[in-house]
PDB file of C-alpha atoms in Angstrom:
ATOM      1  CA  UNK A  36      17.610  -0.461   3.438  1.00 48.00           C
ATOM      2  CA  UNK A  37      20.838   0.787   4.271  1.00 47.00           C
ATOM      3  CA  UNK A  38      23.944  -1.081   1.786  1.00 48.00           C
ATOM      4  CA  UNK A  39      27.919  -0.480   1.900  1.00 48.00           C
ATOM      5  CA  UNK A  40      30.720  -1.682   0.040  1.00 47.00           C
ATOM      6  CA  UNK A  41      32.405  -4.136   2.617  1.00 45.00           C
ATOM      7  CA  UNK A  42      35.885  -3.303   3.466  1.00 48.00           C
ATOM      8  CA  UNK A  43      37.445  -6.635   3.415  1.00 45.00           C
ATOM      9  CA  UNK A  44      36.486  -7.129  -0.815  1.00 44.00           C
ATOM     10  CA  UNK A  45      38.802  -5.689  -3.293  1.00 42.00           C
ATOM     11  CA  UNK A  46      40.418  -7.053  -6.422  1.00 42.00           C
ATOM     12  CA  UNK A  47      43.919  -6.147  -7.735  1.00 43.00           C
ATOM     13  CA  UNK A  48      44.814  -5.085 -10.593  1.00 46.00           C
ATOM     14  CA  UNK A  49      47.013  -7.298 -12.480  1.00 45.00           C
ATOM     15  CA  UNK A  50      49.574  -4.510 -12.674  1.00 47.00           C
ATOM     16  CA  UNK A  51      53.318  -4.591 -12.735  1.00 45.00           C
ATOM     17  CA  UNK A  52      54.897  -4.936  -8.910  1.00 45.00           C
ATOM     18  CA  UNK A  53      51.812  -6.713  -7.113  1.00 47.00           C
ATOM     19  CA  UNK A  54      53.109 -10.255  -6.988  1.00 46.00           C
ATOM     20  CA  UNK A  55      52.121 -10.643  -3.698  1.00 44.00           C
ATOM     21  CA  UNK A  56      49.095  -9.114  -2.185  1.00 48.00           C
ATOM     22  CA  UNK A  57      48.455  -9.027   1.241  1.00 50.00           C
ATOM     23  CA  UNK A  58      46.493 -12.109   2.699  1.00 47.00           C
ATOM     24  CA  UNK A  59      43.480 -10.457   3.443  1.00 49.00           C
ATOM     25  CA  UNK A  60      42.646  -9.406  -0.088  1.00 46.00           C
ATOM     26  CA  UNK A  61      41.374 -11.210  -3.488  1.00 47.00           C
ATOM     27  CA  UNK A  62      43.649 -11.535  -6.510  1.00 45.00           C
ATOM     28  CA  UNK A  63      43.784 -12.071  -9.748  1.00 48.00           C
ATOM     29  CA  UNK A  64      44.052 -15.871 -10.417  1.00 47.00           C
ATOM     30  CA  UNK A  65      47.734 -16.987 -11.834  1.00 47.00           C
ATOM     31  CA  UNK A  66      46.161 -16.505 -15.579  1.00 47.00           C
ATOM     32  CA  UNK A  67      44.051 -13.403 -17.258  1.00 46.00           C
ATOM     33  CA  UNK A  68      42.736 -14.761 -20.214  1.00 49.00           C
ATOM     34  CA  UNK A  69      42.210 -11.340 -22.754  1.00 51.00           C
ATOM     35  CA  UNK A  70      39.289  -8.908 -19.994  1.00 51.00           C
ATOM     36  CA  UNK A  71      38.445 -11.845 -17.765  1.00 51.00           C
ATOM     37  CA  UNK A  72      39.084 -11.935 -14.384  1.00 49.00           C
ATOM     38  CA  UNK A  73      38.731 -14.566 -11.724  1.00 49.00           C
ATOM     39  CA  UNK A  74      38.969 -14.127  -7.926  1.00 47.00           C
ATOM     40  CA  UNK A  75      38.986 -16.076  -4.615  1.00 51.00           C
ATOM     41  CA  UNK A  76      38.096 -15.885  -1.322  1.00 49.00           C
ATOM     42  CA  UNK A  77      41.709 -14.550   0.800  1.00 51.00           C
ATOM     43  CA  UNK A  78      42.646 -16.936   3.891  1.00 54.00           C
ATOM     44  CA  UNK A  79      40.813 -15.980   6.966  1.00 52.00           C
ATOM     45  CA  UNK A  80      37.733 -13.602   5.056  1.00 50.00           C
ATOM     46  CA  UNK A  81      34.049 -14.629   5.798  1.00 53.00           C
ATOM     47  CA  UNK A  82      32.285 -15.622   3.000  1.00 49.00           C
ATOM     48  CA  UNK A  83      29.355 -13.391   3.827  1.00 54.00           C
ATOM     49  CA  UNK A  84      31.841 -10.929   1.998  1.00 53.00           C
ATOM     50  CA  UNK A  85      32.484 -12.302  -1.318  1.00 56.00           C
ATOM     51  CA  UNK A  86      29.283 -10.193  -2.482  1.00 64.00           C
ATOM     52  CA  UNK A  87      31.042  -6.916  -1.957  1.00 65.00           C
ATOM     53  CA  UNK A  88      27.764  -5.653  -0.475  1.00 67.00           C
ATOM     54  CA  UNK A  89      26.813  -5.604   3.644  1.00 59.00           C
ATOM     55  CA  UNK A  90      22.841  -5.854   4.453  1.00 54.00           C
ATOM     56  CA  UNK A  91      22.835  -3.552   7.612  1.00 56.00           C
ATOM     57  CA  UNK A  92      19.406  -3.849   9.922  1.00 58.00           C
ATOM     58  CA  UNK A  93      16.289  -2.159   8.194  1.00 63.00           C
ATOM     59  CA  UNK A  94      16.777   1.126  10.771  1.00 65.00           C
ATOM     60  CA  UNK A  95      13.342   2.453   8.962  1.00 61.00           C
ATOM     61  CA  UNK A  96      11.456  -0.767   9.612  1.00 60.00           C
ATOM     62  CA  UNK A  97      12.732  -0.695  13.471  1.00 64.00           C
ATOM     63  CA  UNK A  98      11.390   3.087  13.704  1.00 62.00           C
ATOM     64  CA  UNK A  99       8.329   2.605  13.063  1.00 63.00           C
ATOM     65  CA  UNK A 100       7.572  -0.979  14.137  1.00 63.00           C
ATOM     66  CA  UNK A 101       4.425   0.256  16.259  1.00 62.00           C
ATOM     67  CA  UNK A 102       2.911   2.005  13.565  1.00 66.00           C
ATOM     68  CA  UNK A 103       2.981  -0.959  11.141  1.00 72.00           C
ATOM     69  CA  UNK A 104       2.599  -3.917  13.359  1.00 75.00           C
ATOM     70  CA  UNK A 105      -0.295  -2.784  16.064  1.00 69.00           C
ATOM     71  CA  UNK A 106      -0.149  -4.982  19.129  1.00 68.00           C
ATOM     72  CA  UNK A 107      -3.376  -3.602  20.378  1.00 75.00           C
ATOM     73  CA  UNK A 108      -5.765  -6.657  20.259  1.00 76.00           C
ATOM     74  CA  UNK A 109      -8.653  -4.749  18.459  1.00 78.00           C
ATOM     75  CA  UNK A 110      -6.486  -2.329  15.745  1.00 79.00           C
ATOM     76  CA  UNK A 111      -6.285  -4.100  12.139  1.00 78.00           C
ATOM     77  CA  UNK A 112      -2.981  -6.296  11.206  1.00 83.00           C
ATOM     78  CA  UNK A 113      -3.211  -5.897   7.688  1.00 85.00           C
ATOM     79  CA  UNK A 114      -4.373  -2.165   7.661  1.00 86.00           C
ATOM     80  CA  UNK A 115      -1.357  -0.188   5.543  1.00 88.00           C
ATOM     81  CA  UNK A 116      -2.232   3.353   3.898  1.00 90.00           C
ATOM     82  CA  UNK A 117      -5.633   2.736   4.332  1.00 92.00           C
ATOM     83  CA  UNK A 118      -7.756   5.967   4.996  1.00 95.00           C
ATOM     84  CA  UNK A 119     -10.925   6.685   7.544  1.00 96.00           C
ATOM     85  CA  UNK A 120     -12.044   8.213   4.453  1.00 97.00           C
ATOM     86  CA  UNK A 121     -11.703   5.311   2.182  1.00 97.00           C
ATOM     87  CA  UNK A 122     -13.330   3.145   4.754  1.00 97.00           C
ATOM     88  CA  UNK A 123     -16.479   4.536   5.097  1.00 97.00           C
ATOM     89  CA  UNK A 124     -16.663   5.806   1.490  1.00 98.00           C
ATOM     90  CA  UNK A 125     -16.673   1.757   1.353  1.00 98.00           C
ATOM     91  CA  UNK A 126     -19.422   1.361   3.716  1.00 98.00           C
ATOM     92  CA  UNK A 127     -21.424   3.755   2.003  1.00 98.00           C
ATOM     93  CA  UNK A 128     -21.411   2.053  -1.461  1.00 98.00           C
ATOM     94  CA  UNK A 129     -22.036  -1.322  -0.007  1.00 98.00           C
ATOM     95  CA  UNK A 130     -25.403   0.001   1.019  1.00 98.00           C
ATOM     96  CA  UNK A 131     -25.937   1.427  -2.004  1.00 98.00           C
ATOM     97  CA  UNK A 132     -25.077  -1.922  -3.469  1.00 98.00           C
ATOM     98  CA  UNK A 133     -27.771  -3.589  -1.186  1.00 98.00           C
ATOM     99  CA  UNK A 134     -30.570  -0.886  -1.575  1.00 98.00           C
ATOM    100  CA  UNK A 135     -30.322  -1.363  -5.201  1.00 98.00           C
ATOM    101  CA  UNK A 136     -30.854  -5.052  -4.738  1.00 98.00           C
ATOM    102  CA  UNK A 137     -33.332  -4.467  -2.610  1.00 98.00           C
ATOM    103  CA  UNK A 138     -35.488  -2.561  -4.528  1.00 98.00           C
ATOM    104  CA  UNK A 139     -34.640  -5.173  -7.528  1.00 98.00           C
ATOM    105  CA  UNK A 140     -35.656  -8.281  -5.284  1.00 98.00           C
ATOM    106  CA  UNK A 141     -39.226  -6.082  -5.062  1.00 98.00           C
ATOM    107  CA  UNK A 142     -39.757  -5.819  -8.762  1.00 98.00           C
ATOM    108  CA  UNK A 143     -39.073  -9.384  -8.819  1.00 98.00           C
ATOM    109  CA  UNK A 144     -41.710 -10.486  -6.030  1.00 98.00           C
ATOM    110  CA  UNK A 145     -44.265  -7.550  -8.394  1.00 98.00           C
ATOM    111  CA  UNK A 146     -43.742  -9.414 -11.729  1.00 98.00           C
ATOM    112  CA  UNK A 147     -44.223 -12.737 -10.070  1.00 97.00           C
ATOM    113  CA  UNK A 148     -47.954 -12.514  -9.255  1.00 97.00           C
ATOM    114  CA  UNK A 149     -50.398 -14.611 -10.281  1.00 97.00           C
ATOM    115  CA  UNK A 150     -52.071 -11.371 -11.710  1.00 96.00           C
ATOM    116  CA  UNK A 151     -48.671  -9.850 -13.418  1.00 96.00           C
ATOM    117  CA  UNK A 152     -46.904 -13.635 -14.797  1.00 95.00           C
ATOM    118  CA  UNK A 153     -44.597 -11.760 -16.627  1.00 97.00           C
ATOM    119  CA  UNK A 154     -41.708 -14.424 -15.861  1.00 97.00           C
ATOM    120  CA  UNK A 155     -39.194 -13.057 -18.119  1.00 97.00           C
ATOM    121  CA  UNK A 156     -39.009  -8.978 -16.076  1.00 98.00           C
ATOM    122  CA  UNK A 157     -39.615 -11.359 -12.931  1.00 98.00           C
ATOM    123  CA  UNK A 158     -36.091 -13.444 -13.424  1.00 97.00           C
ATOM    124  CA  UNK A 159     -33.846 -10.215 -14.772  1.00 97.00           C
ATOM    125  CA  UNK A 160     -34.903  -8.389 -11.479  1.00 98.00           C
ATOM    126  CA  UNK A 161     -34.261 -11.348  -9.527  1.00 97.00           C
ATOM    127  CA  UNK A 162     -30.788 -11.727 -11.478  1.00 97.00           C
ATOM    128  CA  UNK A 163     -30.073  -8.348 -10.696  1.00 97.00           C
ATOM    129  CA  UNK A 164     -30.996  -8.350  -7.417  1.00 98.00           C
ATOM    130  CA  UNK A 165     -28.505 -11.310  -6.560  1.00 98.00           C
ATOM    131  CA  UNK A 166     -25.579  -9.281  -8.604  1.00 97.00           C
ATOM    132  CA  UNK A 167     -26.024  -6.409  -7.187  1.00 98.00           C
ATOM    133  CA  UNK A 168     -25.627  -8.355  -3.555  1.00 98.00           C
ATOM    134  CA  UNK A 169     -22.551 -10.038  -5.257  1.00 98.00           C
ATOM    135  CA  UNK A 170     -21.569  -6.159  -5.154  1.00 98.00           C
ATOM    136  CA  UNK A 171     -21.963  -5.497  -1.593  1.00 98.00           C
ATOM    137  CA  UNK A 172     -20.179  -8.741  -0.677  1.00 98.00           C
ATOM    138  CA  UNK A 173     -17.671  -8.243  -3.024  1.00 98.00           C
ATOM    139  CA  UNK A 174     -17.246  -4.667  -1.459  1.00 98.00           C
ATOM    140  CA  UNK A 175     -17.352  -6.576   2.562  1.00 98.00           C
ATOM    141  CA  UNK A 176     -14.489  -8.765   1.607  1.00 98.00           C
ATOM    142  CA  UNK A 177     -12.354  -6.264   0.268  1.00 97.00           C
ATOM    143  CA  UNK A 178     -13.173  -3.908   3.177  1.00 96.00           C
ATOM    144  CA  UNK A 179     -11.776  -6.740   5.597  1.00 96.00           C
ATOM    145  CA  UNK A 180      -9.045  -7.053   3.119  1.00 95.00           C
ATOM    146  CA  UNK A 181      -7.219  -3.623   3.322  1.00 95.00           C
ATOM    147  CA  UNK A 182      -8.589  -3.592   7.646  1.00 94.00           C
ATOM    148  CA  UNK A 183     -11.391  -1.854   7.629  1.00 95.00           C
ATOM    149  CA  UNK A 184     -14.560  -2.571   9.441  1.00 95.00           C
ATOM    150  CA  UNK A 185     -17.902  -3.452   7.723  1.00 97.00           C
ATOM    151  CA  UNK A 186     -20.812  -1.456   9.155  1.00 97.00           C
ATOM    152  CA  UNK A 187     -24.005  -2.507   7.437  1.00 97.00           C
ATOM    153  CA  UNK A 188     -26.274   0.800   7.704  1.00 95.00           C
ATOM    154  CA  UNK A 189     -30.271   0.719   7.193  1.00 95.00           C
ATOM    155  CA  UNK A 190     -31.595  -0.242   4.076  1.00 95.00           C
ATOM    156  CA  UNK A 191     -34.920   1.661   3.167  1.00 93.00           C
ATOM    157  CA  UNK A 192     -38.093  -0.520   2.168  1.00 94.00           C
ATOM    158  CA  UNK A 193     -39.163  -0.038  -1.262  1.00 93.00           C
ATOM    159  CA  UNK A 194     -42.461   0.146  -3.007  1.00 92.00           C
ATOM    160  CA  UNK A 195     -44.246  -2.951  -3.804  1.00 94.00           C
ATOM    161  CA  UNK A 196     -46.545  -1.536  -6.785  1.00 94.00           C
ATOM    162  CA  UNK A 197     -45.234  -0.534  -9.902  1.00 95.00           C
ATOM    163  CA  UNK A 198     -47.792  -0.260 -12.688  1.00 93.00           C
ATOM    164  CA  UNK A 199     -48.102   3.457 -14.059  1.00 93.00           C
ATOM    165  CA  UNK A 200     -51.316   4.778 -15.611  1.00 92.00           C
ATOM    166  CA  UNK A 201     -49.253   5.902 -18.752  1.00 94.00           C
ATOM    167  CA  UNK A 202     -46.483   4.429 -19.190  1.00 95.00           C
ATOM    168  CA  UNK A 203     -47.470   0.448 -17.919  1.00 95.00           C
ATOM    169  CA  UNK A 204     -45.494  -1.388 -15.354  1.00 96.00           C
ATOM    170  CA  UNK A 205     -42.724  -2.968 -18.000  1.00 97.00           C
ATOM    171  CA  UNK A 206     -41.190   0.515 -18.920  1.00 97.00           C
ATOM    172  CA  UNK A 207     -41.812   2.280 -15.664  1.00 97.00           C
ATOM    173  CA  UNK A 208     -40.063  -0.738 -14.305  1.00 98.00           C
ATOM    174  CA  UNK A 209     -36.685  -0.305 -16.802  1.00 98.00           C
ATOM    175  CA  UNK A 210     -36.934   3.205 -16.628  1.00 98.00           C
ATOM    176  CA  UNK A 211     -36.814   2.720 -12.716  1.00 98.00           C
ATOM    177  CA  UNK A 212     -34.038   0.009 -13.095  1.00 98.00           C
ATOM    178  CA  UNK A 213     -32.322   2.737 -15.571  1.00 98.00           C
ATOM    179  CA  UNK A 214     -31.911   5.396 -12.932  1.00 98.00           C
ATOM    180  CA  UNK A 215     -30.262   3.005 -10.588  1.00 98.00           C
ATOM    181  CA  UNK A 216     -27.889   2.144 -12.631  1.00 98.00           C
ATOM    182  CA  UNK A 217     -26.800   5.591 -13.405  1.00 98.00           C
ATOM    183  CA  UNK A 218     -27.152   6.307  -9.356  1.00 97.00           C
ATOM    184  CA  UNK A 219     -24.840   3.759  -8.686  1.00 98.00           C
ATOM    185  CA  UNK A 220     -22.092   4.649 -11.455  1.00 98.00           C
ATOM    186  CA  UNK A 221     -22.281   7.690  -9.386  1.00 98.00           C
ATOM    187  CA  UNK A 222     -21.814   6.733  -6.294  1.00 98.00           C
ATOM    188  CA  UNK A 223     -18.688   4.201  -7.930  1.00 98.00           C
ATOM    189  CA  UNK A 224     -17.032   7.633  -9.304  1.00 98.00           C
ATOM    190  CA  UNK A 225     -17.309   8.948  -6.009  1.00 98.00           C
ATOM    191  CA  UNK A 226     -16.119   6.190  -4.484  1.00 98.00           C
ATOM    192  CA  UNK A 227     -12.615   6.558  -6.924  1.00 98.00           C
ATOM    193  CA  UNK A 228     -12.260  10.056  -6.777  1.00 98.00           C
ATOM    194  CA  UNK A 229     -12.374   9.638  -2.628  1.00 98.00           C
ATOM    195  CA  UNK A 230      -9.076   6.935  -3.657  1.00 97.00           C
ATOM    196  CA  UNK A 231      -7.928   9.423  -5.616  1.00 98.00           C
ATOM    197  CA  UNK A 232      -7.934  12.188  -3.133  1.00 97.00           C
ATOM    198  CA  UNK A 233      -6.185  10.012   0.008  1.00 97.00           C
ATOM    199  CA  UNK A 234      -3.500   8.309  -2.967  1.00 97.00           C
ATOM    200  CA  UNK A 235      -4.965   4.493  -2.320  1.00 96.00           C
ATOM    201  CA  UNK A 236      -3.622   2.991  -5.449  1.00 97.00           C
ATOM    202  CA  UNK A 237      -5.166  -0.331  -4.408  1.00 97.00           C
ATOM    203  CA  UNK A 238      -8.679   1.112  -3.914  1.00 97.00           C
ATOM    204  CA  UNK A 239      -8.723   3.195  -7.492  1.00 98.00           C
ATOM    205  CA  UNK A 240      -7.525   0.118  -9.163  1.00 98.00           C
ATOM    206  CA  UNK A 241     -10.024  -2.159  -7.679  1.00 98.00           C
ATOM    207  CA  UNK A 242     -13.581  -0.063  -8.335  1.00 98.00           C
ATOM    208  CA  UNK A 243     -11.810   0.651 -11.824  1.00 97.00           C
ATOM    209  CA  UNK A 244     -11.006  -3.154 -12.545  1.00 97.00           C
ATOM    210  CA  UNK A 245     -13.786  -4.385 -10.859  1.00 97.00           C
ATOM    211  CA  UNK A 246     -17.249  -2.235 -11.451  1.00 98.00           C
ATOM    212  CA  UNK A 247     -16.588   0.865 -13.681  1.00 97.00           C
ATOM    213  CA  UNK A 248     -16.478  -1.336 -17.270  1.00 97.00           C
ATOM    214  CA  UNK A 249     -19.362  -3.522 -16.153  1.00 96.00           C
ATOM    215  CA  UNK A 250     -21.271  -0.676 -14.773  1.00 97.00           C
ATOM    216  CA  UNK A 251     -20.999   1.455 -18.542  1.00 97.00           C
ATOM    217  CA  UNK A 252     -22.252  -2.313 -20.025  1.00 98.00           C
ATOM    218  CA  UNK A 253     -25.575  -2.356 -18.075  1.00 97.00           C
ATOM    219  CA  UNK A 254     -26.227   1.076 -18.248  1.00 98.00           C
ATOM    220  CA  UNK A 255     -26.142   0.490 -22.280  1.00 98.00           C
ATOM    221  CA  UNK A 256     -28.159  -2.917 -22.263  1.00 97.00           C
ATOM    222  CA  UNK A 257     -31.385  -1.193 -19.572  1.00 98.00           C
ATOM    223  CA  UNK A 258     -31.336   1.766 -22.058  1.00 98.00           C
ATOM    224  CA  UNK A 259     -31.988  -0.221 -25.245  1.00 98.00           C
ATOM    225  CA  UNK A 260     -34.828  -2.368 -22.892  1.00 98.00           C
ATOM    226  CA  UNK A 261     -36.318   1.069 -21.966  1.00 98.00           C
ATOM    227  CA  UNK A 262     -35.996   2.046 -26.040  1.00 98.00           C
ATOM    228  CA  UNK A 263     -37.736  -0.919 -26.904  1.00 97.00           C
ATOM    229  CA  UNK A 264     -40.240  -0.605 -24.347  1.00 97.00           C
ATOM    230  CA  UNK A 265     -41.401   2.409 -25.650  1.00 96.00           C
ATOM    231  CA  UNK A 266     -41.888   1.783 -28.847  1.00 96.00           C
ATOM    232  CA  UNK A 267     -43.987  -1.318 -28.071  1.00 94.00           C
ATOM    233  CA  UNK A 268     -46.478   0.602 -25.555  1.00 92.00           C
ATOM    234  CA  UNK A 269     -48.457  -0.802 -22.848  1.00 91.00           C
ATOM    235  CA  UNK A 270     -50.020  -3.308 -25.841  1.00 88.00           C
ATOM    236  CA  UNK A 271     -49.630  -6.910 -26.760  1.00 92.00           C
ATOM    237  CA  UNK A 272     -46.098  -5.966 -27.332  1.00 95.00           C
ATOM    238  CA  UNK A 273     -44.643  -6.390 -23.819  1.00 96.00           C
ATOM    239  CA  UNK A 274     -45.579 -10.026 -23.691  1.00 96.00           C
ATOM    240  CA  UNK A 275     -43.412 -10.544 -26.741  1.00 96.00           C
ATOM    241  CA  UNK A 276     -40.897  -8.336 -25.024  1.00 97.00           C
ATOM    242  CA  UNK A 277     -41.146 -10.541 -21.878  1.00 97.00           C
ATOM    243  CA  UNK A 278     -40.358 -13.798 -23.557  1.00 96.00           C
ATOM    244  CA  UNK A 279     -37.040 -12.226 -25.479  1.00 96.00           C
ATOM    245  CA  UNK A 280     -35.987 -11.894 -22.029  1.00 96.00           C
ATOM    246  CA  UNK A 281     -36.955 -15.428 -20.511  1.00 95.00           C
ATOM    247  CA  UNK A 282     -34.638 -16.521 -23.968  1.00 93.00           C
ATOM    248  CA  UNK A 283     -31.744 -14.519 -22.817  1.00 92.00           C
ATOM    249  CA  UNK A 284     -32.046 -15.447 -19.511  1.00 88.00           C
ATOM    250  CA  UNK A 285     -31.764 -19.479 -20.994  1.00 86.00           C
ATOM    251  CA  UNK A 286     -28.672 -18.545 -22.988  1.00 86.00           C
ATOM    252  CA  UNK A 287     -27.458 -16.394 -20.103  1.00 81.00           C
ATOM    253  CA  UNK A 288     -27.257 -19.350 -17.830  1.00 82.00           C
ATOM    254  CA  UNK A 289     -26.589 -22.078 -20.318  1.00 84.00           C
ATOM    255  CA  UNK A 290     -23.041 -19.930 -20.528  1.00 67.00           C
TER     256      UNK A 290
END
C-alpha cells in the first residue's frame, strides 16, 4: 500500500504577516483558542484531500494478481501459503484418523457377540470409533478449507479376534487401544512439525487447538483402564470393570 502526503493540504501557522493565505490552502479559523486549531476546506480543493493522506492503487496486489487469483478452472480459489507438503501431510493423518476408527469399529463388532456381551468395552470402542471419524472429517473440511484436495488412501482390514491366552481380551483390547493413541499423537506431532517447517501458521495452530490437548487427555484416561485392567486379571473382575464403563458412558451422554 503505497500512501503520500497530498500536496494540496497544509495548515498555516498563525504567525505574524499571514493574513491572507493563498486560496488554495487551509487556515487557521479567525480565533485560536489557547493550542487548538480549526481548519477548512480552501475554495476549489476536493474533499478527498482534507485527510492529508492519498490511497494510490495497491501496485503489489496488481503484480501478482495471477498468482493469487488463479483463473484456471481446476487450481484452488482460496489456496494462499498453503504447501504440497502440508497437503498431503493432511491426507496422511486423515487415514490414520480412519484406520484407527477402523480398527475401533472391530473391537466394537468383537465385544458385541452373543458369546463376549461385554456391552460396556462394546459402546467405548464404538464411541471411539465415531470420534476418531469426527477426526478424519474434521481433517477433510479443513483440507478443502486452506485448497487442498482430499485423497482418501486404502484403509487396511483389521483383525476380528482379540482374546489373548494371558492377558484376556479386556486388557489386550486397552492395551491395543493404548498404542493407538500414542501412534496417532505421533503422527499429530508430525503433522505440526511439517507446519512448522513450510511456516503455515494456520495449520500449527489448528492441530495444536484442535487435537494435541485432547489427544494427551485420552492417552491418560486408556492408561489408567489398562492399570486397572491389570490388576483385576482375566477374573470376575472385568465384568465389574465393564459395567463402570456402561455408567460412564450414561453420564457421558446425559452431558
Amino acid at each position: 500500500m503505497l500512501l503520500k502526503a497530498s500536496p494540496a493540504f497544509s495548515i498555516l501557522n498563525s504567525g505574524v504577516g499571514d493574513l491572507f493565505p493563498p486560496s488554495n490552502v487551509l487556515f487557521p479559523s479567525t480565533a485560536c483558542r489557547g493550542s487548538r486549531l480549526s481548519v477548512r476546506a480552501a475554495k476549489g480543493t476536493s474533499t478527498k484531500s482534507l485527510t492529508g493522506v492519498v490511497f494510490e492503487p495497491f501496485e503489489e496486489v496488481k503484480k501478482d494478481m495471477d498468482l493469487l487469483v488463479p483463473t484456471t478452472p481446476l487450481a484452488s480459489l482460496a489456496r494462499h501459503k498453503f504447501s504440497d507438503e502440508s497437503e498431503s501431510a493432511v491426507n496422511e493423518q486423515i487415514n490414520v484418523e480412519y484406520n484407527v476408527s477402523y480398527i475401533y469399529h472391530a473391537l466394537y463388532a468383537y465385544f458385541d457377540r452373543d458369546n463376549v456381551g461385554l456391552k460396556g468395552f462394546a459402546n467405548f470402542f464404538k464411541d471411539s470409533s465415531i470420534e476418531e471419524r469426527g477426526h478424519a472429517e474434521k481433517f477433510m473440511e479443513y483440507q478443502n478449507k486452506r485448497g487442498g484436495r482430499v485423497k482418501l488412501q486404502s484403509i487396511l482390514m483389521p483383525f476380528s479376534e482379540f482374546d489373548h491366552e494371558e492377558k484376556g481380551d479386556a486388557l489386550y483390547a486397552m492395551e491395543l487401544a493404548l498404542s493407538l493413541e500414542k501412534l496417532t499423537n505421533e503422527k499429530l506431532l508430525k503433522l505440526q512439525s511439517v507446519g512448522v517447517k513450510n511456516n503455515d501458521v494456520q495449520l500449527v495452530d489448528f492441530v495444536e487447538s484442535e487435537f494435541l490437548g485432547e489427544q494427551v487427555e485420552a492417552i491418560k484416561k486408556i492408561s489408567e483402564y489398562v492399570a486397572q485392567l491389570r490388576r483385576i486379571g482375566k477374573g470376575h473382575g472385568v465384568w465389574h470393570f465393564d459395567q463402570m464403563l456402561l455408567d460412564e458412558q450414561v453420564l457421558l451422554h446425559a452431558g
